[in-house]
Tab-separated table of C-alpha atoms and ligand atoms in Angstrom:
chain	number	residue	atom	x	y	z
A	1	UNK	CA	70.225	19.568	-22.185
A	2	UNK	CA	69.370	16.730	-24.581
A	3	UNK	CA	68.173	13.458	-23.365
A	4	UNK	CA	69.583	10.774	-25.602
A	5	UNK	CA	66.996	7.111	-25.525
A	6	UNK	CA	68.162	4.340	-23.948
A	7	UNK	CA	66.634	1.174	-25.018
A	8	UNK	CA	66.431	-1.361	-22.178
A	9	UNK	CA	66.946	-4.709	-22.986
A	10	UNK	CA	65.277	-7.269	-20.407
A	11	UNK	CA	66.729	-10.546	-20.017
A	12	UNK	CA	64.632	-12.000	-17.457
A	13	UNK	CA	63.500	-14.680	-19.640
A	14	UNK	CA	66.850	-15.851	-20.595
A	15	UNK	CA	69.908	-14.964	-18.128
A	16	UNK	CA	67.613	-14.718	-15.290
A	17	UNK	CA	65.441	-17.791	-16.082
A	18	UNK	CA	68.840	-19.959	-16.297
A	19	UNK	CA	69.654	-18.846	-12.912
A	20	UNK	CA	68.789	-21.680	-10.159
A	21	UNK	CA	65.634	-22.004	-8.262
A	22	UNK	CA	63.979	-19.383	-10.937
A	23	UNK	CA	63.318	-21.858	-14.048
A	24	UNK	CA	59.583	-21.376	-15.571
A	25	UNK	CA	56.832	-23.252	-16.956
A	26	UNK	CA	56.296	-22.346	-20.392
A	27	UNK	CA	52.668	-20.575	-19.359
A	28	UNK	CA	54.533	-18.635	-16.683
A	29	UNK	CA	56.901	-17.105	-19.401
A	30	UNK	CA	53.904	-15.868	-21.965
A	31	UNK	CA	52.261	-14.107	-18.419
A	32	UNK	CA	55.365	-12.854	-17.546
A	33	UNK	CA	56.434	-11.616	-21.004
A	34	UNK	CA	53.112	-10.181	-21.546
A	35	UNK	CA	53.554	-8.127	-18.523
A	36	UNK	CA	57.521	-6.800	-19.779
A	37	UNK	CA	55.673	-5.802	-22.928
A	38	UNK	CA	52.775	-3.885	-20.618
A	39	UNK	CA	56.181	-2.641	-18.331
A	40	UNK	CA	57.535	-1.215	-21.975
A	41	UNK	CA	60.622	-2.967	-22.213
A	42	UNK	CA	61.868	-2.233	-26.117
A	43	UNK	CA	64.139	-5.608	-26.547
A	44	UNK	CA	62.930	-9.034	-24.530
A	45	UNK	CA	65.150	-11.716	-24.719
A	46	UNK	CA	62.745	-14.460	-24.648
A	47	UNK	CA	65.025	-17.821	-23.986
A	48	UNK	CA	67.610	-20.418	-25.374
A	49	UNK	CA	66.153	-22.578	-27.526
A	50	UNK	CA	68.985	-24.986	-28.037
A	51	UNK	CA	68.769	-25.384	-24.231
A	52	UNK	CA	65.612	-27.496	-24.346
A	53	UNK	CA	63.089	-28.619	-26.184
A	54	UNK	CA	60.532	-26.900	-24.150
A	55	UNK	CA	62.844	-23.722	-24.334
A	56	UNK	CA	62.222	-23.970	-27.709
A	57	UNK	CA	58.489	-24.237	-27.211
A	58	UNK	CA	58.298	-21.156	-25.314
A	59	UNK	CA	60.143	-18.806	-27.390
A	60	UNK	CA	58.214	-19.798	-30.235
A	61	UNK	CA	54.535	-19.404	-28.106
A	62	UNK	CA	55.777	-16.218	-26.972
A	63	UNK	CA	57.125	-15.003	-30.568
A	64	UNK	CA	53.708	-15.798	-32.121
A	65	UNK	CA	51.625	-13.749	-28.679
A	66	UNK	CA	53.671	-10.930	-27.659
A	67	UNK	CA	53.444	-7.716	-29.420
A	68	UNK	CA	55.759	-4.822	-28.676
A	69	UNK	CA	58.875	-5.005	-28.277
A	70	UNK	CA	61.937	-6.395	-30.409
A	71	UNK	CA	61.886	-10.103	-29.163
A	72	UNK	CA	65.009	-11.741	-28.471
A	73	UNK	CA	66.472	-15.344	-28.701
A	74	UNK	CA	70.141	-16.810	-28.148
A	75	UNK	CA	72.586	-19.175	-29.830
A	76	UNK	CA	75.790	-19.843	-29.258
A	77	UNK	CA	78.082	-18.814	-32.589
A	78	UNK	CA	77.626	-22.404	-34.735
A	79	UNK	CA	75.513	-22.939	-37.299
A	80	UNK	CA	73.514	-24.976	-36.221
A	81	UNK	CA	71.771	-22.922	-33.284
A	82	UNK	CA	71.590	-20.092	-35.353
A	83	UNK	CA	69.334	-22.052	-37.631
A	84	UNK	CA	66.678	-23.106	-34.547
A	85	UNK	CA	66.565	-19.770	-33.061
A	86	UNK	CA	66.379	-18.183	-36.737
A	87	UNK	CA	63.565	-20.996	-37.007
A	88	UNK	CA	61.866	-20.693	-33.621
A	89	UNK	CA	61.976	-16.517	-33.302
A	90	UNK	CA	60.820	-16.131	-36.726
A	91	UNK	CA	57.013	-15.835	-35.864
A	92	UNK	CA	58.017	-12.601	-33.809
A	93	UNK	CA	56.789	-9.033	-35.205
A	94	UNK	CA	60.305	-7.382	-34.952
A	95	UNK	CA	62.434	-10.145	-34.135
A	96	UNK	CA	66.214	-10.495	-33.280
A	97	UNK	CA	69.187	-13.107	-33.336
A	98	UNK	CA	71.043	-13.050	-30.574
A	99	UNK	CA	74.714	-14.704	-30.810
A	100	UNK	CA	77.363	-15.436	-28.616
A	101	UNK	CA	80.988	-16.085	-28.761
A	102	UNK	CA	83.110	-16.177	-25.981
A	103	UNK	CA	86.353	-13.947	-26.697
A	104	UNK	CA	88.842	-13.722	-23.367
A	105	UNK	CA	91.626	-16.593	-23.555
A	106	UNK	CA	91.091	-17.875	-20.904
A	107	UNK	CA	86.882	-18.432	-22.226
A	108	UNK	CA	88.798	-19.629	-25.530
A	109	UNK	CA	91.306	-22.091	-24.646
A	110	UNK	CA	89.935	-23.483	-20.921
A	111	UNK	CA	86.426	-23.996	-22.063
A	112	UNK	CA	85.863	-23.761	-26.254
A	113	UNK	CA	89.192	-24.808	-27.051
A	114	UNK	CA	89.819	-22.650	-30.128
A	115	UNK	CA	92.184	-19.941	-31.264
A	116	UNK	CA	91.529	-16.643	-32.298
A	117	UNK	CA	91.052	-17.689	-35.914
A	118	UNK	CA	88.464	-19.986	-35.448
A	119	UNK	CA	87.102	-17.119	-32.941
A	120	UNK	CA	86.547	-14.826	-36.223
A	121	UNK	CA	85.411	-17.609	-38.499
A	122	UNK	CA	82.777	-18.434	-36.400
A	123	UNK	CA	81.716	-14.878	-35.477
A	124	UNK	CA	81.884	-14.135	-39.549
A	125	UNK	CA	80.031	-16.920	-40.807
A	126	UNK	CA	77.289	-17.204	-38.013
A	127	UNK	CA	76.249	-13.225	-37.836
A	128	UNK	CA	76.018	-13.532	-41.795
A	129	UNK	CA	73.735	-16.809	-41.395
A	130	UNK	CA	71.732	-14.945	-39.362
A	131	UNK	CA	71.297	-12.094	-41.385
A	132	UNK	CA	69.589	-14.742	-43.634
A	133	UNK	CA	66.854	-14.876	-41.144
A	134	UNK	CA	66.158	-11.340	-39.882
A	135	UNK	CA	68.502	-7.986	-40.333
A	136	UNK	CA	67.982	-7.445	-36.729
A	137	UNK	CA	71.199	-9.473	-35.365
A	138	UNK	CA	73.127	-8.944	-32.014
A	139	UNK	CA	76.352	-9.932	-31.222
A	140	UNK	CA	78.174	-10.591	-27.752
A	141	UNK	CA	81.682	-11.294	-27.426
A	142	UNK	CA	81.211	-13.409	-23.931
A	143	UNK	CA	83.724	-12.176	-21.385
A	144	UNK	CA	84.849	-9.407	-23.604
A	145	UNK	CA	85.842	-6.962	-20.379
A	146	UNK	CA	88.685	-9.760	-19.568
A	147	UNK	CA	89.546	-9.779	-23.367
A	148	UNK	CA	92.831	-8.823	-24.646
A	149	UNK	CA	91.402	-5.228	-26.499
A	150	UNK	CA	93.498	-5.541	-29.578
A	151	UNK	CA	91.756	-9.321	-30.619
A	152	UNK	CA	88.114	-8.020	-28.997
A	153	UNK	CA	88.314	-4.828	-31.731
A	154	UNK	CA	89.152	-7.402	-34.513
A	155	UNK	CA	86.648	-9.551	-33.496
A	156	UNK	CA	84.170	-6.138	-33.419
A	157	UNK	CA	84.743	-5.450	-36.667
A	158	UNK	CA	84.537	-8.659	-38.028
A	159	UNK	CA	81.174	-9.124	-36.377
A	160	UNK	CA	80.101	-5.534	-38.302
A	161	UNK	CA	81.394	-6.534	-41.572
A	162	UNK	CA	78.850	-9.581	-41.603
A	163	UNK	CA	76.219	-7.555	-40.557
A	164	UNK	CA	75.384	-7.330	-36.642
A	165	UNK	CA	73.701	-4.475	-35.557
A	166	UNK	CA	74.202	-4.211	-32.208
A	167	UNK	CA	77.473	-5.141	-30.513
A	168	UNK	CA	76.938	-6.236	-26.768
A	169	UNK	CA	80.128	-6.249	-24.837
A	170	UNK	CA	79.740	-8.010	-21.678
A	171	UNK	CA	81.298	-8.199	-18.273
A	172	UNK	CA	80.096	-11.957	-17.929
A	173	UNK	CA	81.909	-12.446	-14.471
A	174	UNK	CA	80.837	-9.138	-12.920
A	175	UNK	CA	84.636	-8.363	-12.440
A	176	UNK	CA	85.122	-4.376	-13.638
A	177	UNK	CA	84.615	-1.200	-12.178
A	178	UNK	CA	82.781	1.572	-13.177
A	179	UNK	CA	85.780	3.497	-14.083
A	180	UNK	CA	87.460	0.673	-15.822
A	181	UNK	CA	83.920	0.080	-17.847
A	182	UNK	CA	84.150	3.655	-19.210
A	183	UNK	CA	87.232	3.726	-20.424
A	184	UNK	CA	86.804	0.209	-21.918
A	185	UNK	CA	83.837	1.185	-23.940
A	186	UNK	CA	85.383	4.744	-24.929
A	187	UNK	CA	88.088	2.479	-26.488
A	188	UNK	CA	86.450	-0.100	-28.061
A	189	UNK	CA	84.130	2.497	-29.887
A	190	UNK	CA	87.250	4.518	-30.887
A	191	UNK	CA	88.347	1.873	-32.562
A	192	UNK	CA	85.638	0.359	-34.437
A	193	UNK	CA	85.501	0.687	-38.198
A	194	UNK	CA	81.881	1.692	-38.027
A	195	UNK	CA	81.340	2.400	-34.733
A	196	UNK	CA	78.672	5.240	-35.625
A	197	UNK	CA	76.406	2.089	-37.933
A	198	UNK	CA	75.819	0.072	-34.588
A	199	UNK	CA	73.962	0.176	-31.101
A	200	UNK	CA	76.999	-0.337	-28.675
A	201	UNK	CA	75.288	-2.913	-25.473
A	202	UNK	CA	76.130	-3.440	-21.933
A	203	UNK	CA	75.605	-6.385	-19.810
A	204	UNK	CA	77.070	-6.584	-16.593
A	205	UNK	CA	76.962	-9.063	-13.645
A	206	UNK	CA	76.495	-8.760	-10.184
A	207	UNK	CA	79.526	-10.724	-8.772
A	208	UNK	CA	80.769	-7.303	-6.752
A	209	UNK	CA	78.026	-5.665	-6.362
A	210	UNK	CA	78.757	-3.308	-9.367
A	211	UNK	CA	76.441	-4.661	-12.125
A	212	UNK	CA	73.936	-1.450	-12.095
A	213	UNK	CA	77.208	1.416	-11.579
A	214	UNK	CA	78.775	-0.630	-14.272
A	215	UNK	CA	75.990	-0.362	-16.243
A	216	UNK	CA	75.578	3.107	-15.589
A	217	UNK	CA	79.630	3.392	-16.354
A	218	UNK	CA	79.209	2.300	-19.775
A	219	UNK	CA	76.050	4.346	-20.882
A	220	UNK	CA	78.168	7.621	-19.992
A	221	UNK	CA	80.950	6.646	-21.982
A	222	UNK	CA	77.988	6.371	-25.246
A	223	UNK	CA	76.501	2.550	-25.121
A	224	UNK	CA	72.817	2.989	-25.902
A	225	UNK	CA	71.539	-0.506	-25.286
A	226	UNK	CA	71.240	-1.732	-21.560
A	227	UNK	CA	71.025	-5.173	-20.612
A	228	UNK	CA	69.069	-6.073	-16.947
A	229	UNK	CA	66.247	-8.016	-15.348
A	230	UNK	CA	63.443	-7.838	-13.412
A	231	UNK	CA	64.643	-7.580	-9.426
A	232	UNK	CA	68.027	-8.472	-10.394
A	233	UNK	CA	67.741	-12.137	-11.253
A	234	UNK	CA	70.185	-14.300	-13.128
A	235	UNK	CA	73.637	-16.243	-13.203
A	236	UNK	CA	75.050	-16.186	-9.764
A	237	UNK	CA	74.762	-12.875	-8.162
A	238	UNK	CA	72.770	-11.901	-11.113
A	239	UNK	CA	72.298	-9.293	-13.870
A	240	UNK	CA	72.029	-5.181	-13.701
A	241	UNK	CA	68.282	-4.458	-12.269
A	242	UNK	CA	66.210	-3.109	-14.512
A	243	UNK	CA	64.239	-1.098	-12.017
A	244	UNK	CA	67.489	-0.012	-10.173
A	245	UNK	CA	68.495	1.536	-13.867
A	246	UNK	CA	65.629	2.907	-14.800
A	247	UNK	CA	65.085	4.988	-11.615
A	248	UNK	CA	68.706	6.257	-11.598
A	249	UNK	CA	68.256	7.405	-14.881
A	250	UNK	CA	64.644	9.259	-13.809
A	251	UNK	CA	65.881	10.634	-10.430
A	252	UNK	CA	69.412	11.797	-11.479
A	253	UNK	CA	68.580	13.339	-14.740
A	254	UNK	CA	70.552	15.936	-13.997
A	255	UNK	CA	73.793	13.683	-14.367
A	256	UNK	CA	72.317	10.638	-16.047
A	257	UNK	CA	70.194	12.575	-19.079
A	258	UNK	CA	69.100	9.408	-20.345
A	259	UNK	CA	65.367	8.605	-21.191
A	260	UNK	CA	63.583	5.006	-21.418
A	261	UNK	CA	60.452	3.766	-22.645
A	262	UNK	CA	59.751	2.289	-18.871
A	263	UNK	CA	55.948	3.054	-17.451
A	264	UNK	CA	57.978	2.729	-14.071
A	265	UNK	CA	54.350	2.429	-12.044
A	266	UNK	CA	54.200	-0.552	-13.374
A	267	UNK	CA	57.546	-2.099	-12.018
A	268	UNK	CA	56.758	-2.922	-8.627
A	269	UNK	CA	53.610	-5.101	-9.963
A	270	UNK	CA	56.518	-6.782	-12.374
A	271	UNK	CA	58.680	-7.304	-9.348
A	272	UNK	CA	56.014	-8.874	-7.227
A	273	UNK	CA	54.418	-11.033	-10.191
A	274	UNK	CA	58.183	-12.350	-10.769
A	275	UNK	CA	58.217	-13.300	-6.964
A	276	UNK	CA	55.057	-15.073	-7.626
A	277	UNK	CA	55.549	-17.021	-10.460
A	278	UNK	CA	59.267	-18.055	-9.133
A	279	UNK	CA	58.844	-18.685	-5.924
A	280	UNK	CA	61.482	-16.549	-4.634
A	281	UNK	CA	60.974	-13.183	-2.527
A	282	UNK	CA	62.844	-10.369	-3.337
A	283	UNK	CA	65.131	-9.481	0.187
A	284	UNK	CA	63.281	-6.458	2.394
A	285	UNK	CA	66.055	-3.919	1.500
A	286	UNK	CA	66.183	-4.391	-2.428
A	287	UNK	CA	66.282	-0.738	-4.157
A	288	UNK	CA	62.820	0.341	-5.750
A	289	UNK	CA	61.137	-2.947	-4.802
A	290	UNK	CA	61.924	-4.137	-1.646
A	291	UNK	CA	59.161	-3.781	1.167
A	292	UNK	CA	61.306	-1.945	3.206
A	293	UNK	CA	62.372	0.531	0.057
A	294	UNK	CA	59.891	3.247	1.027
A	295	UNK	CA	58.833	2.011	4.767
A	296	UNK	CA	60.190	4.187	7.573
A	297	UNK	CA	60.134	3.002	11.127
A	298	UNK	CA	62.469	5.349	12.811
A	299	UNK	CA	60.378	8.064	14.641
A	300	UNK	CA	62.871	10.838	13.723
A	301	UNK	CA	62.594	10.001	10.082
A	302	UNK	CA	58.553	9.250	10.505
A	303	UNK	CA	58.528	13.200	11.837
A	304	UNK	CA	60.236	14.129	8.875
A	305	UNK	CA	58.492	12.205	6.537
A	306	UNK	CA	55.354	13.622	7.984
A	307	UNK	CA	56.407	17.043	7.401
A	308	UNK	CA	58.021	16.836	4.103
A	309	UNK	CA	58.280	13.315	2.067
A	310	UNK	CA	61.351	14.383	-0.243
A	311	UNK	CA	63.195	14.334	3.680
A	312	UNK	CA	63.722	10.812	3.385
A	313	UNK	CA	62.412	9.638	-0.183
A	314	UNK	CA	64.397	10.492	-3.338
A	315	UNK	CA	61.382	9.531	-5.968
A	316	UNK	CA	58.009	9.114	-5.378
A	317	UNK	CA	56.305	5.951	-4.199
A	318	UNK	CA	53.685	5.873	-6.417
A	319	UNK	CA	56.108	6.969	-9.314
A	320	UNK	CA	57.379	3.064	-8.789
A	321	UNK	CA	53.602	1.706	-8.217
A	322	UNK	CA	53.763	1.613	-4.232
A	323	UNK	CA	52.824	3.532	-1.488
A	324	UNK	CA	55.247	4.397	1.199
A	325	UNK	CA	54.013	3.535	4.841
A	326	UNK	CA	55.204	4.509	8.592
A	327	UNK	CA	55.737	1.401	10.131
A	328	UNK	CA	55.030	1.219	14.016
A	329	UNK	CA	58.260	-0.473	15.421
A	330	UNK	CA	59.807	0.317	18.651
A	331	UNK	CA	62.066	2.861	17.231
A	332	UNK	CA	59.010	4.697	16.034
A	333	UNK	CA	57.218	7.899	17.725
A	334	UNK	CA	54.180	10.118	18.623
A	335	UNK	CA	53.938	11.817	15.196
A	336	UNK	CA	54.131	8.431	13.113
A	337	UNK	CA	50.895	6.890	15.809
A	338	UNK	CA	49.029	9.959	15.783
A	339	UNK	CA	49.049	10.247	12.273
A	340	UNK	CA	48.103	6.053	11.261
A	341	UNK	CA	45.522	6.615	14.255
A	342	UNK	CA	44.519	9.808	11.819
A	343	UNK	CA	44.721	7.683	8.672
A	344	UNK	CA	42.512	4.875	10.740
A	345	UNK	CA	39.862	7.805	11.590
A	346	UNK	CA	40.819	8.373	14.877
A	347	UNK	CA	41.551	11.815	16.216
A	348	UNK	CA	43.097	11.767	19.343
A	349	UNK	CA	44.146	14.002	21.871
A	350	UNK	CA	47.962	14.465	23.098
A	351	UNK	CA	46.777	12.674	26.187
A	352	UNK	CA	45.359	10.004	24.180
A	353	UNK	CA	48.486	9.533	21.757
A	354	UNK	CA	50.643	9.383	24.332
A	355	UNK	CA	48.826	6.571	26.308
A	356	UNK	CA	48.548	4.374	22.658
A	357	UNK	CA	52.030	5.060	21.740
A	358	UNK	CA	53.102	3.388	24.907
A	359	UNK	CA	51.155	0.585	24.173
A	360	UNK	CA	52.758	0.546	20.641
A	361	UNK	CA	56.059	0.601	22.048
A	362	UNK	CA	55.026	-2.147	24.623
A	363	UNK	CA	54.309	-4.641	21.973
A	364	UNK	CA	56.998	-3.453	19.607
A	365	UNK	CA	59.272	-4.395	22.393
A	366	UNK	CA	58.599	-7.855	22.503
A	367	UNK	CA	59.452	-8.130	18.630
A	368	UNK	CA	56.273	-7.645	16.997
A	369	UNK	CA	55.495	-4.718	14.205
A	370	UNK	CA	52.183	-3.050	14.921
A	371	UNK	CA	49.915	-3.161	11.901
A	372	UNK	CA	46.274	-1.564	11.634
A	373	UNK	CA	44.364	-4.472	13.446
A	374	UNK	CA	46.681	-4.100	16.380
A	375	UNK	CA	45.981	0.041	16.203
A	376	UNK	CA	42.519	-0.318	16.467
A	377	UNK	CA	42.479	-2.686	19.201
A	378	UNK	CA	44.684	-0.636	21.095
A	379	UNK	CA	43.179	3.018	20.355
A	380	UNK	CA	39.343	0.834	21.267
A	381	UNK	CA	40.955	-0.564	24.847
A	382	UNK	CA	41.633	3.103	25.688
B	1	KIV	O1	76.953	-12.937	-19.367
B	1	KIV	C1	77.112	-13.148	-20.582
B	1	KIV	O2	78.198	-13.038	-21.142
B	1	KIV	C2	75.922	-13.537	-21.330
B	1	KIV	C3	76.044	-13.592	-22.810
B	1	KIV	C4	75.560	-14.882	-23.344
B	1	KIV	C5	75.308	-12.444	-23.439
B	1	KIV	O3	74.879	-13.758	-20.773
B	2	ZN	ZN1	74.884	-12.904	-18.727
């Protein structure tokens, strides 16, 4: 089987930065975008400079300190912000244009107010002004997935012809399904006058839920470029999660035979530093990085665990950069408190166990999760 390279494209800096209640100080982006470089992302979208001026700031700082990956910044499809971010990225090693036009009716008549031809002006003479800056230049047609598909293609090609190189197609509103995502990308490609010249992109919201099967969705039907952040961040319900996509990709080979330049023992270190910087905890039950993604309370799971780990765990804990622990709660039993009492060097007898794992129960019963200091004091008492 071959295994065709993905190249992940983090937008925690941008999409997930814009989000609210996860804005940064400009220091807090250079550690954090030093740490996607460490993580191995290839593309980092590193803000929107027309945004502010201290956006602006920050791309530029980061563009000048960050080595790596292909850095990233955004402008809308006018002149004008193609010119900053041309301006502000330009200090980057490998660094890329991203613009944005928005490309469903609705996007074109509620909000720019333009028709279709000044859609394809503006998508033909802004990807060619970028092209003065850099010949790495993306282009996203902003809610293409509720596009009509005969203007999107047009729009595609005119976006090609002026010299983008990657084509990002998004599902801004988190709307599709993963079936409906194939098929949209299998048609689109088909389509495209040079289909074969260009990375095709994904970028999916979380509005249903669907953002990372969506994601998924479109790299079977042949996109190459995957757009996500770190723990899932970004515009309402958020973007794809990186960490969710990159561990599908690893565990499921077998159906997703898709490599990434990811050092994935690194990402729960990314997750956590994220949560630090921001201010805001990822929830207990989060896939890959939540503190409850490799606990196990439940005693028959705990006895299965102890047996055999692939019983309950589909990757590796320390594949992800975390260990997985038996948590004493009051659904746990003998086999999970003999063994922490083990780990703690105690080695009791069955008589022994059985008199501490009442006491464990005891205190889980009045709410409380039994950590190490509580073991010791208990196992001591007896
Ligand atoms: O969701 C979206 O459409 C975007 C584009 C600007 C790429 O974030
Ligand atoms: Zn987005």
């Amino acid at each position: 089987m071959t295994t065709d390279r993905l190249i992940v494209f983090d937008t925690t800096l941008r999409d997930g930065e814009q989000a609210p209640g996860f804005s940064l100080r400009t220091e807090q982006k250079l550690r954090l975008a030093r740490q996607l470089a460490a993580l191995g992302v290839d593309v980092m979208e590193v803000g929107f400079p027309v945004a502010s001026e201290d956006d602006a700031r920050a791309v530029e700082l980061i563009a000048r300190e960050v080595r790596g990956p292909v850095l990233a910044a955004l402008g809308r499809c006018n002149v004008a912000d193609i010119e900053l971010v041309g301006e502000v990225i330009r200090g980057a090693e490998r660094p890329r244009i991203h613009t944005f036009i928005a490309t469903s009716d609705l996007h074109m008549e509620a909000k720019l107010r333009i028709s279709r031809d000044e859609c394809l002006r503006a998508v033909q003479t802004c990807v060619a002004r970028a092209r003065d800056y850099t010949d790495d230049v993306q282009f996203s047609a902003e809610d293409a997935t509720r596009s009509d598909m005969d203007f999107l293609c047009q729009v595609v090609d005119t976006a090609i012809a002026a010299g983008a190189t990657t084509i990002n197609l998004p599902d801004t509103v988190g709307y599709s399904v993963p079936s409906e995502v194939s098929r949209f990308f299998r048609e689109v490609m088909a389509r495209t006058n040079d289909a074969d010249g260009v990375v095709f992109s994904t970028h999916c919201h979380d509005d249903l839920g669907l953002a990372v099967a969506n994601s998924l969705a479109a790299v079977l039907a042949g996109v190459r470029q995957v757009e996500c952040t770190i723990n899932g961040i970004g515009e309402r319900a958020g973007n794809a999660s990186l960490e969710e996509i990159v561990m599908a990709t690893r565990v499921r080979r077998d159906l997703l035979p898709f490599a990434t330049g990811i050092d994935t023992t690194r990402l729960f270190r990314t997750s956590r530093l994220l949560c630090e910087l921001t201010g805001e905890p990822v929830q207990a039950n989060k896939a890959i990085v939540g503190r409850n993604a490799f606990a196990h309370e439940a005693g028959i799971h705990q006895h299965g665990m102890i047996r055999d780990r692939r019983t309950y765990e589909i990757m590796r804990p320390e594949d992800v950069g975390v260990e997985s622990k038996l948590v004493l709660g009051k659904h746990s039993g003998r086999h999970a408190v003999k063994r922490r009492c083990e780990g703690l060097g105690y080695n009791l007898t069955r008589f022994e166990v059985d008199r501490v794992y009442r006491e464990v129960i005891a205190l889980a019963d009045q709410g409380k999760s039994v950590g190490d200091d509580d073991l010791v004091v208990i196992v001591n008492r007896r």
